[in-house]
Coordinates of C-alpha atoms and ligand atoms in Angstrom, one line a residue:
X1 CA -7.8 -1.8 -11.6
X2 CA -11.5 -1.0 -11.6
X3 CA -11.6 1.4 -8.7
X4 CA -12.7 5.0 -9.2
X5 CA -9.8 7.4 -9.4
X6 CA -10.4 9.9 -6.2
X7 CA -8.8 13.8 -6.1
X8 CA -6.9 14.9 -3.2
X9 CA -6.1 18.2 -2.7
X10 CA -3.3 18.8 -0.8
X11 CA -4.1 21.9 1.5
X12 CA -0.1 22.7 1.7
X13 CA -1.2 25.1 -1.0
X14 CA -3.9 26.7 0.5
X15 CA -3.8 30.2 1.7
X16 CA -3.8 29.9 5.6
X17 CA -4.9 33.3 5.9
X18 CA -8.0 31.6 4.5
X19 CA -8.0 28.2 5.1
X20 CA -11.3 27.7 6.4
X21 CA -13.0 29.3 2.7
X22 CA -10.1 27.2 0.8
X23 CA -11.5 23.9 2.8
X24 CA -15.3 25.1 2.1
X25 CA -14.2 25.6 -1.6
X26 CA -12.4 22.3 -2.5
X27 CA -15.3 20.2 -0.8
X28 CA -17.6 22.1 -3.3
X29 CA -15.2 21.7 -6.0
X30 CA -15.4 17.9 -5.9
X31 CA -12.4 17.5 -4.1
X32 CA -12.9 13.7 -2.7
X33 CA -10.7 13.6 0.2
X34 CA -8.7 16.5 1.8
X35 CA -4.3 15.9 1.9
X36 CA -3.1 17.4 4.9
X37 CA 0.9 17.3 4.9
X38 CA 2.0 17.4 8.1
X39 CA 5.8 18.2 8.3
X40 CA 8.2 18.5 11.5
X41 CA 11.4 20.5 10.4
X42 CA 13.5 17.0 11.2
X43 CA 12.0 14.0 8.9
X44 CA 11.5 16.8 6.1
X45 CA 13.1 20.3 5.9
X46 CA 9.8 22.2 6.2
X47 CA 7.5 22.8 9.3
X48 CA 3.7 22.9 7.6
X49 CA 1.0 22.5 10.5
X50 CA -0.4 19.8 13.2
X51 CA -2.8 18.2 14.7
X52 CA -4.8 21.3 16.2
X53 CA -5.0 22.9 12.9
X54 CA -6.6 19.5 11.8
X55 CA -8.9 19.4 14.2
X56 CA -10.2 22.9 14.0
X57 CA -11.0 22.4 9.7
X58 CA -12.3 18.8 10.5
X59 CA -16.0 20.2 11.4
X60 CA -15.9 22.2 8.0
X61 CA -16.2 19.1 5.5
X62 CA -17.2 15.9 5.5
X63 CA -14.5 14.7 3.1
X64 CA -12.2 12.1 4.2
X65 CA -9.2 13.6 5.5
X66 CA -6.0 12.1 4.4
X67 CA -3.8 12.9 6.9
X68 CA 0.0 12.1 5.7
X69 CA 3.0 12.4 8.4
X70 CA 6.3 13.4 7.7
X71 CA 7.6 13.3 11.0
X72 CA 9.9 11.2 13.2
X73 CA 9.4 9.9 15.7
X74 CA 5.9 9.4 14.5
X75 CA 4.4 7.1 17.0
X76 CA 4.2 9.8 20.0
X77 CA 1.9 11.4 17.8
X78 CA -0.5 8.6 15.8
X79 CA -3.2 8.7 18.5
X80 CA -3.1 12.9 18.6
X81 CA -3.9 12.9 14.4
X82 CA -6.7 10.1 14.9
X83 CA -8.6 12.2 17.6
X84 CA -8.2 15.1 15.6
X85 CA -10.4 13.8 12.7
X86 CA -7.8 11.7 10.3
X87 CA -9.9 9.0 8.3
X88 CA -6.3 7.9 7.1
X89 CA -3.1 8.0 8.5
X90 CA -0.1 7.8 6.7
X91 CA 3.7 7.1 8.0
X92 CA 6.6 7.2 6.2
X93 CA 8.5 3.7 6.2
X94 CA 11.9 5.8 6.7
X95 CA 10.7 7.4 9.8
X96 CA 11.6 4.7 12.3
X97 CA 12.3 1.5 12.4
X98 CA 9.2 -0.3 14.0
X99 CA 6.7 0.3 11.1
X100 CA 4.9 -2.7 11.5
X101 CA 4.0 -1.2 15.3
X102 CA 3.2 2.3 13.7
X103 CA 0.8 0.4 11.6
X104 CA -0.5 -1.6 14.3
X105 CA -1.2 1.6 16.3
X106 CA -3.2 3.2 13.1
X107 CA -5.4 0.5 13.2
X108 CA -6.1 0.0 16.9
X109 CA -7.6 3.3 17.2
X110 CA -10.0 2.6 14.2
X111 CA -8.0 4.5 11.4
X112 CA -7.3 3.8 7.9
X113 CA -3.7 3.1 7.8
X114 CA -1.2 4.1 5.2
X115 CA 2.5 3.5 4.3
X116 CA 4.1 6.5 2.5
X117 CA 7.7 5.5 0.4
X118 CA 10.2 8.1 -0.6
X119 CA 11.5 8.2 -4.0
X120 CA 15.0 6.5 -3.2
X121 CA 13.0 3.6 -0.9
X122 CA 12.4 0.5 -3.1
X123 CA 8.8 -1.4 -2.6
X124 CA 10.5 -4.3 -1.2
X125 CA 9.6 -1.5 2.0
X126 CA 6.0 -3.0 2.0
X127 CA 6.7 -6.4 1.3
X128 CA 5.6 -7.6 4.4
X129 CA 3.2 -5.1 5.5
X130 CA 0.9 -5.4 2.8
X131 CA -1.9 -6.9 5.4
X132 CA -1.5 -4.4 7.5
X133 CA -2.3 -1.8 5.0
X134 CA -5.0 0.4 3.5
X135 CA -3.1 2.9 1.4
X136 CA 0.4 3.1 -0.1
X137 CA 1.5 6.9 -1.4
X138 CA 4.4 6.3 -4.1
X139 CA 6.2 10.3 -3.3
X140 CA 6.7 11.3 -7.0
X141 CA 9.1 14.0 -5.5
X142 CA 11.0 14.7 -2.2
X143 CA 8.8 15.3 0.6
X144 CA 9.1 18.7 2.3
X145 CA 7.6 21.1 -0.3
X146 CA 4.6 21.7 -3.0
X147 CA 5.1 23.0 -6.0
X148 CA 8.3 20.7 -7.1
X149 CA 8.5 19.2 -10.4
X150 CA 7.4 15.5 -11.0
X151 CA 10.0 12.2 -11.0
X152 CA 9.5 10.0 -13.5
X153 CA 11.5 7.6 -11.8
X154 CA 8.3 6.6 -9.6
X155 CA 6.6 5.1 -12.7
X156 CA 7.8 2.1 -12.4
X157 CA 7.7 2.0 -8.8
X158 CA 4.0 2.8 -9.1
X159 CA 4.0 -0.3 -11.7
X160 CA 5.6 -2.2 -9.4
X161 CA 3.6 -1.7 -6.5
X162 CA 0.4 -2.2 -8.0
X163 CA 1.5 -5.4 -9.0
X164 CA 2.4 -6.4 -5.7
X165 CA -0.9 -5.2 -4.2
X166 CA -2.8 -7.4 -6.3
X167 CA -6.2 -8.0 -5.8
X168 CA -6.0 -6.3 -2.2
X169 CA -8.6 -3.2 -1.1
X170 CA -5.6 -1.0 -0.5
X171 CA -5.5 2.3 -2.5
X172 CA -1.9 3.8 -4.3
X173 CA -1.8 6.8 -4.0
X174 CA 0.9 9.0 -5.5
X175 CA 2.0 12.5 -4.2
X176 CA 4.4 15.0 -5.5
X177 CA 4.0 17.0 -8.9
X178 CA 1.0 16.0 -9.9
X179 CA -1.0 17.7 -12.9
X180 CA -3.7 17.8 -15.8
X181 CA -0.2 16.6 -17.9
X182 CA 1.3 13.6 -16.4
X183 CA -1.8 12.3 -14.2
X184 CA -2.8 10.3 -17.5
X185 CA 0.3 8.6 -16.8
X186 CA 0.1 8.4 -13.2
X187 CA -2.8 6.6 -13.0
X188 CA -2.1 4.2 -16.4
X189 CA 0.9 3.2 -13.9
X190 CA -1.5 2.3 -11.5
X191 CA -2.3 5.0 -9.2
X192 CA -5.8 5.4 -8.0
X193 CA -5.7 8.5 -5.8
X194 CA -3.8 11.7 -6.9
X195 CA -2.4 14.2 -4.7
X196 CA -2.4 17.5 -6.3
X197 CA -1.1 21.1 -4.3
X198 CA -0.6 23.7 -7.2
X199 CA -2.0 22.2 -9.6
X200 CA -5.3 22.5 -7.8
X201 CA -5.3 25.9 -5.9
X202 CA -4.0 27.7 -9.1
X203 CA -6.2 30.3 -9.5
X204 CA -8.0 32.2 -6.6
X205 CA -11.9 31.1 -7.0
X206 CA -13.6 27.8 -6.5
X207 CA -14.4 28.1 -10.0
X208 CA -10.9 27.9 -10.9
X209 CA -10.3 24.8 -8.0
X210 CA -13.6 23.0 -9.8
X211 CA -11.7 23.1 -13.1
X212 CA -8.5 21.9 -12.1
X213 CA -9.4 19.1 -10.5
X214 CA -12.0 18.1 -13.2
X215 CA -8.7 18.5 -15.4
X216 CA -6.7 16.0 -13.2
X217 CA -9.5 14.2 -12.8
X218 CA -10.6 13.5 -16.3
X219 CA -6.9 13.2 -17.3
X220 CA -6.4 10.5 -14.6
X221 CA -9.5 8.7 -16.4
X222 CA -8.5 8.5 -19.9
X223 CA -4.9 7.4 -18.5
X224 CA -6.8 4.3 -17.0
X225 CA -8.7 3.2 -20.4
X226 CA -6.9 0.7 -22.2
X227 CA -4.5 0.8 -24.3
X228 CA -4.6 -0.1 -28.2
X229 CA -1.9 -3.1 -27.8
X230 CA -4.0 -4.3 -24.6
X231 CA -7.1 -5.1 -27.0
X232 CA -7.9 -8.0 -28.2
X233 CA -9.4 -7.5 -32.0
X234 CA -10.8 -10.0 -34.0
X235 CA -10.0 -11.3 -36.9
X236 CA -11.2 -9.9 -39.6
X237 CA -13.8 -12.2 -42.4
X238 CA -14.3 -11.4 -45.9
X239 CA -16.4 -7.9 -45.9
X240 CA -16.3 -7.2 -42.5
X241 CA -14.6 -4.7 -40.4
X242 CA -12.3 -5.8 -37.6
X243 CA -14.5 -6.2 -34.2
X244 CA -12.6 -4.3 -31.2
X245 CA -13.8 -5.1 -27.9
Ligands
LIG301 C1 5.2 17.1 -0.4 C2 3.7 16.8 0.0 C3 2.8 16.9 -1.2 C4 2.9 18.2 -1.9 C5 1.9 18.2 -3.1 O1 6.0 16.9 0.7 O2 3.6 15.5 0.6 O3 1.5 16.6 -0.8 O4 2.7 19.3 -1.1 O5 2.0 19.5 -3.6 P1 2.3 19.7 -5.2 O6 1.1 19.0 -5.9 O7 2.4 21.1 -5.3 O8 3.6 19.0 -5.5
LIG302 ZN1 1.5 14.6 0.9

């Protein structure tokens, strides 16, 4: 629980017209890696870009791009997304059937691998992956679109999940809905890396993108300290005040 909480803008809400500036602009923002949401009109009902388009943005940060697939069959394509520049590759557990072997492949060519779960997949889906993994993104909405409203359903799968992990170096990351309101509870949860789409490219200057995610980001942080019920306070002596530690 004592990793750093890292930002990741999902560039589904970019303006493509721009999307070179918009890349430039989160990097200087203190975006910490860059979400591309890939989407193929058949695992999701939305068609968002591929891997050329990542591969033509990868020279323009040095970011680590967190490249997450929502497309089946996804195992045509792994080695396509690795040469364009994907640090991490993320495949859904719903989009085939051989997700150990999608894994297997992620890994073979030298990626980061990830395992994405969709809000009505249990995490019994990673039960026996979890060696095989370097990421697992909890979707805290349906995949297809940005801009759609949190489920709090995915608490406790985040909960769950971050239990099972244990003392692994895998990071949870959790997608969907994310903003400066509910990331405190998102990352209490257990979540260490937050997608955010609107909630980052509100606004139209980097100014604006520097402030959101500083808002997420500092959210996410307070969400992680503590709680009072979690501290262990001393008892009190004669004339002293109770010690919290
Ligand atoms: C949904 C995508 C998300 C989404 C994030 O299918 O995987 O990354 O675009 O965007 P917001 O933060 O707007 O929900
Ligand atoms: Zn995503």
């Amino acid at each position: 629980m004592s990793r750093e909480i890292l930002i990741a803008p999902s560039i589904l809400a970019a303006n493509f017209a721009r999307l070179g500036e918009e890349i430039a602009a989160i990097d200087a923002a203190g975006a910490d890696w860059i979400h591309c949401d890939v989407m193929d009109g058949h695992f999701v009902p939305n068609i968002s870009f591929g891997a050329d388009i990542i591969k033509a943005i990868r020279p323009l940060t040095k970011r680590i791009f967190d490249v997450h697939l929502m497309i089946a069959p996804v195992d045509p394509y792994i080695e396509a997304f690795a040469k364009a520049g994907a640090d991490v590759v993320t495949v859904h557990a719903e989009a085939g059937v051989h997700l150990d072997r999608s894994l297997q492949a992620i890994r073979g060519l030298g990626k980061k691998a990830g395992v994405s779960l969709c809000p009505a997949t249990p995490e019994q889906a990673i039960e026996y992956v979890l060696d095989r993994i370097d990421l697992v993104l909890v979707m805290t909405v349906n995949p297809g679109f940005g801009g759609q409203s949190f489920l709090e359903s995915q608490l406790e799968k985040i909960r769950r999940i971050r239990g099972m992990i244990g003392d692994r170096p895998i990071r949870l990351e959790a997608d969907g809905g994310i903003t400066r309101d509910n990331a405190a509870a998102v990352a209490a949860a257990g979540a260490d890396t937050l997608v955010a789409g609107s909630a980052v490219f509100r606004g139209n200057s980097g100014a604006d993108y520097a402030s959101n995610i500083a808002a997420i980001r500092i959210a996410a942080e307070a969400g992680r300290v503590p709680k009072l019920q979690d501290i262990s306070v001393q008892p009190m002596r004669a004339g002293e005040d109770a010690l919290v530690r």
